[in-house]
Coordinates of C-alpha atoms and ligand atoms in Angstrom, one line a residue:
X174 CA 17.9 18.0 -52.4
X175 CA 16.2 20.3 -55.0
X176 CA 17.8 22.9 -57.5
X177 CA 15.9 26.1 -57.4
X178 CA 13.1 25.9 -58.9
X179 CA 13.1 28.9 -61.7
X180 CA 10.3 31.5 -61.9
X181 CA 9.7 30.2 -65.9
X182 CA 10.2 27.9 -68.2
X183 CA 10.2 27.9 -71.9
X184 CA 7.6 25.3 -73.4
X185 CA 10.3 24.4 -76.2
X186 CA 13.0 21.5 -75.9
X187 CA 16.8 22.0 -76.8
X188 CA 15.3 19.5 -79.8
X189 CA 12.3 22.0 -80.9
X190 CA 14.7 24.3 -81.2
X191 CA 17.0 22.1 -84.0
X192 CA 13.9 20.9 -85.5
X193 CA 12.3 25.0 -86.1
X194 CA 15.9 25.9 -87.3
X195 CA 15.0 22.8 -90.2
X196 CA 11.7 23.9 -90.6
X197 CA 12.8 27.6 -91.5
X198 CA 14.9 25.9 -94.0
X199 CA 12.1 23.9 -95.9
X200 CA 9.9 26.2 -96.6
X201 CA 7.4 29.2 -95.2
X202 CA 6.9 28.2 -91.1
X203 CA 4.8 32.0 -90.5
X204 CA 2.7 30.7 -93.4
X205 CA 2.2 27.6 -91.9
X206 CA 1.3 28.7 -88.5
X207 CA -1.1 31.1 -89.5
X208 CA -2.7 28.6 -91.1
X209 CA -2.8 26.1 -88.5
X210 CA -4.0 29.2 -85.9
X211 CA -7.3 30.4 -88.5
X212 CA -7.9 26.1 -87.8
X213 CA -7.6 25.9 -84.1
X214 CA -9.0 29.1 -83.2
X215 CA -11.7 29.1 -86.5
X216 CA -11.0 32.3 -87.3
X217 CA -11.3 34.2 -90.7
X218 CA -8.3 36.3 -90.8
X219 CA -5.0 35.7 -88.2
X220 CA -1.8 38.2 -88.9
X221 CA 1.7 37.5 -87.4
X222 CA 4.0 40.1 -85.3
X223 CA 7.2 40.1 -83.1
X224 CA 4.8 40.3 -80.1
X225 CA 1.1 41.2 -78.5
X226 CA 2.1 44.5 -78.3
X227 CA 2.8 44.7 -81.5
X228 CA -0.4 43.3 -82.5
X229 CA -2.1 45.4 -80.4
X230 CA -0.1 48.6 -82.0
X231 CA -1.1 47.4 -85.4
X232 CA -5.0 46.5 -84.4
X233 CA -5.2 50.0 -83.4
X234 CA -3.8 51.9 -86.2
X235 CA -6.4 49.6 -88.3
X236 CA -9.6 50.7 -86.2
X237 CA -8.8 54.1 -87.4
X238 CA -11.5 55.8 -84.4
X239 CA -8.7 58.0 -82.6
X240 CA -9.4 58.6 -79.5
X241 CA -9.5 56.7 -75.4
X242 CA -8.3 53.3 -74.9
X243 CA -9.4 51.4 -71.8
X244 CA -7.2 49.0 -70.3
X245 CA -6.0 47.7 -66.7
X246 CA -3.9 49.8 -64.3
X247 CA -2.9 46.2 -63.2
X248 CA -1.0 45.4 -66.7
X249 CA 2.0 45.3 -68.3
X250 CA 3.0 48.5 -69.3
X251 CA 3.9 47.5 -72.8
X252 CA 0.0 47.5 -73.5
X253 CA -1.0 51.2 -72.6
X254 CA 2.8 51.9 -74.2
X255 CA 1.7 50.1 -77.6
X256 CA -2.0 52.5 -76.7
X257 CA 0.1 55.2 -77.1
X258 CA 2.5 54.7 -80.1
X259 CA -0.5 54.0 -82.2
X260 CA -2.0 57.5 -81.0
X261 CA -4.7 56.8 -78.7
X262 CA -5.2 57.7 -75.5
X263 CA -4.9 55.0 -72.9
X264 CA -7.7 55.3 -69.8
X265 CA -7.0 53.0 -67.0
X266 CA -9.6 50.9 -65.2
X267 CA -8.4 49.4 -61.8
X268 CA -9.2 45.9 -61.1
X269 CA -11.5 44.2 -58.7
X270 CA -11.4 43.9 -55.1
X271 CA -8.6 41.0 -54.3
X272 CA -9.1 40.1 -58.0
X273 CA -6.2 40.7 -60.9
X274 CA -8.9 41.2 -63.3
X275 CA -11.3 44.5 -64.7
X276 CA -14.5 43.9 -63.5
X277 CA -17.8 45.0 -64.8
X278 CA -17.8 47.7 -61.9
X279 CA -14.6 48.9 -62.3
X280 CA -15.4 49.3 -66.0
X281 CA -18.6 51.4 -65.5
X282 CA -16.6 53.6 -63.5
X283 CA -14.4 54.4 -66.3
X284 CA -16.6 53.8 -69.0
X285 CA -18.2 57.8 -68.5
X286 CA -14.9 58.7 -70.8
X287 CA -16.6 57.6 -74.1
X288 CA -13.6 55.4 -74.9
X289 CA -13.2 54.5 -78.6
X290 CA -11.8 51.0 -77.4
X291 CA -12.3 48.5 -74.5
X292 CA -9.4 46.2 -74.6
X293 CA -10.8 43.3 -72.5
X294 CA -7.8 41.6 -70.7
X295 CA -7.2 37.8 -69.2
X296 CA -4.4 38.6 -66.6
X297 CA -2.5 35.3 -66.4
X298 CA -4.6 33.7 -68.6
X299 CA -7.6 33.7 -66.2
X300 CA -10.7 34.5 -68.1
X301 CA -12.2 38.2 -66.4
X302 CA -16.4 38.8 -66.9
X303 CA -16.4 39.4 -70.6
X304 CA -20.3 38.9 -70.9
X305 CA -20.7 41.7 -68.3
X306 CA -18.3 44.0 -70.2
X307 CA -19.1 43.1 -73.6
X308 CA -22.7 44.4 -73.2
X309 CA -21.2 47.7 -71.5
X310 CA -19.1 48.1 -74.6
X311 CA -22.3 47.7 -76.3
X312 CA -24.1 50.5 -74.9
X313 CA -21.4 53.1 -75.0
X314 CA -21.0 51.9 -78.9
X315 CA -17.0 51.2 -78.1
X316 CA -15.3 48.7 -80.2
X317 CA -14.3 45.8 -78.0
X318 CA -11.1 44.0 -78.3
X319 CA -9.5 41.4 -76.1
X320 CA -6.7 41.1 -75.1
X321 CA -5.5 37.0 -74.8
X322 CA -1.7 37.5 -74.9
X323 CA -1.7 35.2 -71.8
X324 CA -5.2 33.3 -72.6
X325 CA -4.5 31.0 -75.3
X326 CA -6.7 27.9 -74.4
X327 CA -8.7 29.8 -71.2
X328 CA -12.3 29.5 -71.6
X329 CA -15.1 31.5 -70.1
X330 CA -18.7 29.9 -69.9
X331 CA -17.7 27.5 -72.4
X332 CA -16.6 29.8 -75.3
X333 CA -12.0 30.1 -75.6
X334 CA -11.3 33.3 -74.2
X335 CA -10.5 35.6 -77.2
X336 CA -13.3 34.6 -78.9
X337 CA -15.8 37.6 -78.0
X338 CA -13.9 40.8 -79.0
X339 CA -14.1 42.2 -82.5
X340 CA -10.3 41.0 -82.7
X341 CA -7.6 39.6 -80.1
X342 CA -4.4 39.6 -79.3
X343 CA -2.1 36.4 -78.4
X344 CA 1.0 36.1 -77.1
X345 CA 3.8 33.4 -77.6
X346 CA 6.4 35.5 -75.3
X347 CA 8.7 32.7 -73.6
X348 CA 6.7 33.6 -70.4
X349 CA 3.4 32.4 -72.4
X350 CA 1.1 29.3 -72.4
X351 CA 3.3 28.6 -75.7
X352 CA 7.0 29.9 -75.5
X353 CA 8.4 30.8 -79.1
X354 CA 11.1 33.0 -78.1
X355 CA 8.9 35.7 -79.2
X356 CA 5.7 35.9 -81.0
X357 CA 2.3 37.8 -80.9
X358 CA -0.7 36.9 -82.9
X359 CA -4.0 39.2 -84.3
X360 CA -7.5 38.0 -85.2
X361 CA -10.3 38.9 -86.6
X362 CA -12.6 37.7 -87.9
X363 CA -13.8 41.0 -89.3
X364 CA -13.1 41.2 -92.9
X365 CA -13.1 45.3 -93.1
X366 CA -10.9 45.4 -90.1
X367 CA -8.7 42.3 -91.8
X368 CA -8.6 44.8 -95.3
X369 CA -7.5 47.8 -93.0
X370 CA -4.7 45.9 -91.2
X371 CA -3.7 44.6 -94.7
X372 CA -3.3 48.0 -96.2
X373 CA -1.6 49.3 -92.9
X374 CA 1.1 46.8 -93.3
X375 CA 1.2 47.5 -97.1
X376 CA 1.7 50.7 -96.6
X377 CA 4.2 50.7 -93.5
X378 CA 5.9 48.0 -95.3
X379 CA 6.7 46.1 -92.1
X380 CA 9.7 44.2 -91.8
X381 CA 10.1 40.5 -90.1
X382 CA 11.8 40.3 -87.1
X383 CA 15.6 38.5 -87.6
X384 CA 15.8 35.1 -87.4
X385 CA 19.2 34.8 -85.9
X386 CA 18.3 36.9 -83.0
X387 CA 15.4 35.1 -82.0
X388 CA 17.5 31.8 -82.5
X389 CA 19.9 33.4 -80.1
X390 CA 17.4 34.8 -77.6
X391 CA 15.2 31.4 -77.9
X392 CA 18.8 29.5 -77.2
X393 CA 19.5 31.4 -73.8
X394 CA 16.2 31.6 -72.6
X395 CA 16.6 27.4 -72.4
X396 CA 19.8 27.2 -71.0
X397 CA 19.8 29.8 -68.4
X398 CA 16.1 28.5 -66.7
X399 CA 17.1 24.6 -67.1
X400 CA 20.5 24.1 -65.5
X401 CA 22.5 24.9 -62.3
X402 CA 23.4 27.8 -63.9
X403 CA 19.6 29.2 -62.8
X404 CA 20.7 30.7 -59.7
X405 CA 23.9 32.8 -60.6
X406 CA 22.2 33.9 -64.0
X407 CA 19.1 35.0 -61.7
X408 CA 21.1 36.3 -59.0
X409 CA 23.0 38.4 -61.6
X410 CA 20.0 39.5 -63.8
X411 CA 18.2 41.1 -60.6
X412 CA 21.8 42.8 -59.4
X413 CA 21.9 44.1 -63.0
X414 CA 18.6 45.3 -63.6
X415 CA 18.8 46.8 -59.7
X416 CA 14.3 46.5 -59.8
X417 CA 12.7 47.2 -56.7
X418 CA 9.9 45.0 -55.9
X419 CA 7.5 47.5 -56.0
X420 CA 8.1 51.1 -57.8
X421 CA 7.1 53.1 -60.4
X422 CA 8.4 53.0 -63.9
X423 CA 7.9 55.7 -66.4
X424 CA 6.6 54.8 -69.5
X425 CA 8.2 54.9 -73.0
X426 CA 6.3 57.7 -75.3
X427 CA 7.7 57.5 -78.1
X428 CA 8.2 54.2 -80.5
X429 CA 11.2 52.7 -80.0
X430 CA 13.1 51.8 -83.5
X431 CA 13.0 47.9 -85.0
X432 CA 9.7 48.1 -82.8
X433 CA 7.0 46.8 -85.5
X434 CA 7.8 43.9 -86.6
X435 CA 6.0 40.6 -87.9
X436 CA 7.1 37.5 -86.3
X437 CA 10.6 35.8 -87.6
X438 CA 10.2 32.4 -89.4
X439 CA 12.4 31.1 -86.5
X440 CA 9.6 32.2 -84.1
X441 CA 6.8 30.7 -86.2
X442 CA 8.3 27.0 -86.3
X443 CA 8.7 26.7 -82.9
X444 CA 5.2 27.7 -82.3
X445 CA 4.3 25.3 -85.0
X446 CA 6.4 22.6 -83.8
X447 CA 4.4 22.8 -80.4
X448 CA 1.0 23.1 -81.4
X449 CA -0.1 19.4 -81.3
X450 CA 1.4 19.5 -77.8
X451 CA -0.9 22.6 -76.8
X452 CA -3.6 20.1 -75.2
X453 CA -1.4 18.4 -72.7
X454 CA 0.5 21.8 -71.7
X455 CA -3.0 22.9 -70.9
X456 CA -4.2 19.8 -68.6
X457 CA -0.5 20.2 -67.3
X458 CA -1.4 23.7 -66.1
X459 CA -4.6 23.1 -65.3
X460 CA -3.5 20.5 -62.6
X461 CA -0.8 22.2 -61.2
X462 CA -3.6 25.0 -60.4
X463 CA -6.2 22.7 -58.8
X464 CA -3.2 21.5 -56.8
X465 CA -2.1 24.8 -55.5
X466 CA -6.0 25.8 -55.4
X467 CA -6.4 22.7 -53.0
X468 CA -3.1 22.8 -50.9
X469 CA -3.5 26.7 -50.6
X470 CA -7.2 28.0 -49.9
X471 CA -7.3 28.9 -46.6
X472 CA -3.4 29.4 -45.4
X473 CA -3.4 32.2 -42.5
X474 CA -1.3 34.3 -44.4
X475 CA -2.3 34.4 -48.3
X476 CA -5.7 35.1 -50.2
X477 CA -5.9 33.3 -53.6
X478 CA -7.8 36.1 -55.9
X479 CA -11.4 36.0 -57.5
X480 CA -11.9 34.2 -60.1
X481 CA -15.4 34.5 -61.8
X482 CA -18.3 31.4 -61.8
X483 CA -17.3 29.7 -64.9
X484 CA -14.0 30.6 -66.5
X485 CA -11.4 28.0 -67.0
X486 CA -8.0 29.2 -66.6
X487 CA -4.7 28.8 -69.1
X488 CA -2.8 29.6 -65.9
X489 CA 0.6 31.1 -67.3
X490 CA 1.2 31.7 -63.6
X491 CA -0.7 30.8 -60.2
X492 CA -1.2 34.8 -58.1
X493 CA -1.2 34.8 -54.7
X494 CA -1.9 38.0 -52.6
X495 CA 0.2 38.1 -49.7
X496 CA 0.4 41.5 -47.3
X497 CA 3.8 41.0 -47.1
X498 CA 5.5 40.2 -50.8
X499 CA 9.0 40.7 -50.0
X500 CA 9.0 38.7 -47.3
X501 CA 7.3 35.5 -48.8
X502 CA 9.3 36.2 -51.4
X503 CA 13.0 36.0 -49.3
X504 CA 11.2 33.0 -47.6
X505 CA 10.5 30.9 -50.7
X506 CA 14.8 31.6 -52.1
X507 CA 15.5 30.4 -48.4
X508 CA 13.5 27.0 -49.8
X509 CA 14.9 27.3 -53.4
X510 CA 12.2 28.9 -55.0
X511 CA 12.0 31.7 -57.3
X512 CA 8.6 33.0 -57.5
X513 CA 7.8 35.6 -60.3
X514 CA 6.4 38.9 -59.1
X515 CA 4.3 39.4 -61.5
X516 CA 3.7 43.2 -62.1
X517 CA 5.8 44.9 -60.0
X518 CA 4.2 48.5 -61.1
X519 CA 0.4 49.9 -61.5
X520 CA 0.5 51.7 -64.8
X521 CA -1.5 53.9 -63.8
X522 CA 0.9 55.2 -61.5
X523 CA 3.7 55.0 -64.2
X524 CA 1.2 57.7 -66.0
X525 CA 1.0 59.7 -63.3
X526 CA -2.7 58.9 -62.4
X527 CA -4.3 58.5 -58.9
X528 CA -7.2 56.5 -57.7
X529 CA -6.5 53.3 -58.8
X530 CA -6.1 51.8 -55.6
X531 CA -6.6 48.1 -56.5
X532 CA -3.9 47.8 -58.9
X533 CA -1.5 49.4 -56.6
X534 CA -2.2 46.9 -53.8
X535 CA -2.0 44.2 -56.3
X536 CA 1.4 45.1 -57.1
X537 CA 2.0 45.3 -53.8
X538 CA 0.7 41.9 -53.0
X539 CA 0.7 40.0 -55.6
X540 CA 3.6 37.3 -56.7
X541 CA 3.2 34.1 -59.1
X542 CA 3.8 30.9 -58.8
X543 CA 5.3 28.7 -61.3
X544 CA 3.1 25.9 -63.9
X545 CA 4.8 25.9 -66.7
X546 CA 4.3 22.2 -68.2
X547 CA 7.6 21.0 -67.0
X548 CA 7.1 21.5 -63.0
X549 CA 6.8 18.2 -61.6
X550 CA 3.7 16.9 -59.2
X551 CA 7.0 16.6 -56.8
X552 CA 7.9 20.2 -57.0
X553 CA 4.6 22.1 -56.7
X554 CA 3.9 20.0 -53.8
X555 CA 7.4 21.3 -52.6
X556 CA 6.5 25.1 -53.1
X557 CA 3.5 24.1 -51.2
X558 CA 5.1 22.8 -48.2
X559 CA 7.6 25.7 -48.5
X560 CA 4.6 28.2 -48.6
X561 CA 3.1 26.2 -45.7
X562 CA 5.9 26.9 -43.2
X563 CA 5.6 30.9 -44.3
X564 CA 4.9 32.5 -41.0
X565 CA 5.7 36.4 -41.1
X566 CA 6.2 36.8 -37.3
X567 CA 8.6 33.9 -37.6
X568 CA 10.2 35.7 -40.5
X569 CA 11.5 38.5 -38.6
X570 CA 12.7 36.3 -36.2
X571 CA 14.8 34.4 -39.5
X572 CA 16.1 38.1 -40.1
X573 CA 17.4 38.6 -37.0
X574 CA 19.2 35.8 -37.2
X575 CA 20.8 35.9 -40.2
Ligands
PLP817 C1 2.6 39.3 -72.1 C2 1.5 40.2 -72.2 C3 1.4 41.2 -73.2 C4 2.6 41.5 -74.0 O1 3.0 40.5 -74.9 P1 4.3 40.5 -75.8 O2 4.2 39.4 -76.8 O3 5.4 40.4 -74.9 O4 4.2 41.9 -76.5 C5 0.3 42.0 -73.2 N1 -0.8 41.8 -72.5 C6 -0.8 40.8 -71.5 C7 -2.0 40.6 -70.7 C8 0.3 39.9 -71.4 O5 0.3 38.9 -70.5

């Protein structure tokens, strides 16, 4: 009865993508949208990359202090990667206790390095305790920075997430709250910052990423998560890219070329073209996680993580922490599901560092369900049931089997 429900879904129509191909003809879409961002977000100074990482790259190069970096072991690895091609030092801080956030603890435990930086992180778009950790920052006179990628629209004690650091980074990856094939967005609204990052990109005369490629990459992206074809193209992605659930991945050290990059004209119109819709893909996301918040708190075998008193998510995904990941995860493609597993490394093991034993379990344990704006009332209630029935004993039994 039901096609497999895919992992993501790009926030863009087949007709977004026609209409941004239009708007790159008639005139200056990056302009546009950074115009339209300074409004929505009200701030003084917004710059336009390939992606986050790239904003974060170029952020750092502008603070000009050299020196550590904190950011989650529980992360993608992109972010202490970026950390390092700008010259820093990254200095991991696990997360909380069942949570996929930083906490105030787990900062003050790595706070004793004298870090240069704090970049302040929203994993999934939940909001972590940025009062707590701002006022760390404070103390130990570090520049804090946050990192939004996945937060656009979160809010945390009634302020938008991204909104308390000296300057954030956005994301408008395809995985993202908005999908524009690519995308990552800087702000500031610190003007000698906003003159620094002005004279970097002078100076590194940085080129814009190539349309047709993120036409192309935009194109596929829609076809292969909305048709039949889901399965096979999934199915032959994972055989091709031969990733282990959970393993360690070495870093990238050095920069790799075509790396920074602002953000095509392509990218920027469909961003733009979506922006009026960025309201109702919020309250679409928001209700698929108070339905998955209502239908799952207290199954037997899964722990829904913290989340602190006040933040209201942008919910890119939905975590769940289940002991055994593989096997939910075999379970839910029995039921035609395809459930993302998040982070499938702790970076701090991909940098050869022990004792962050939180962000290992959490890669362990942690896979994400779908709420991407297009997932129907009918299907979430679907991965619901399908979660329901999960029973690990009766699992093996399935194994046997089969
Ligand atoms: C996606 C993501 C990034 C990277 O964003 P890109 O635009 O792909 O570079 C960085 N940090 C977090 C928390 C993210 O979710």
């Amino acid at each position: 009865m039901y096609r497999t429900i895919p992992r993501y879904d790009p926030t863009y129509r087949l007709a977004d993508i026609f209409a941004a191909l239009h708007l790159c003809l008639t005139g200056n879409p990056a302009g546009r949208l950074a115009e339209c961002l300074r409004r929505l977000l009200v701030t003084k100074h917004v710059f336009l990359f390939s992606g986050a990482r790239v904003a974060l790259y170029v952020l750092l190069r502008a603070c000009r202090r050299p020196g550590r970096v904190l950011v989650p072991a529980f992360n993608c690895l992109a972010v202490p990667e970026a950390v390092r091609y700008a010259g820093y030092t990254p200095v991991f801080v696990d997360v909380g206790h069942l949570s996929v956030n930083m906490t105030a603890e787990t900062v003050r435990k790595a706070i004793s390095s004298h870090p240069a930086v704090i970049v302040i992180t929203h994993q999934f778009g939940i909001p972590c305790e940025v009062v707590n950790i701002l006022d760390l920052g404070r103390q130990h006179q570090a520049l804090v920075v946050e990192d939004a990628a996945a937060a656009l629209g979160a809010r945390f004690q009634g302020r938008p997430a991204g909104s308390f650091g000296e300057a954030t980074i956005i994301s408008f990856h395809v995985t993202k709250v908005i999908a524009g094939g690519r995308g990552g967005a800087l702000l500031t609204n610190n003007d000698e910052l906003a003159h620094n990052i002005d004279s970097f990109l002078e100076k590194a005369a940085v080129p814009s990423e190539r349309c047709w490629g993120s036409v192309l990459r935009a194109a596929a992206w829609r076809i292969a998560t909305n048709s039949r074809l889901y399965p096979a193209i999934q199915f032959g992605y994972s055989t091709l890219r031969g990733e282990q659930m959970f393993e360690v991945v070495p870093p990238r050290l050095e920069m790799p070329p075509g790396f920074l990059a602002t953000c095509s004209d392509f990218s920027a119109a469909l961003i733009l073209r979506q922006l009026d819709r960025l309201p109702g893909n919020l309250a679409r996301r928001r209700r698929l996680g108070q339905l998955y918040t209502e239908r799952l708190t207290g199954h037997p075998c899964l722990t829904l993580p913290a989340i602190p008193e006040g933040c209201v998510p942008s919910w890119i995904q939905f975590p769940i922490i289940v002991a055994d990941k593989q096997g939910l995860y075999k379970h839910m493609q029995r039921h035609r599901v395809d459930l993302s597993w998040t982070f499938r490394y702790s970076c701090a093991d991909s940098f050869g560092l022990n004792g962050f034993p939180n962000a290992r379990r959490a890669a362990e344990t942690v896979l994400g369900l779908p709420t991407y704006p297009s997932l129907s009332d009918e299907q979430a209630e679907h991965i619901c049931c399908a979660i329901g029935s999960y029973r690990p004993d009766l699992n093996v039994q399935d194994g046997e089997n089969g």
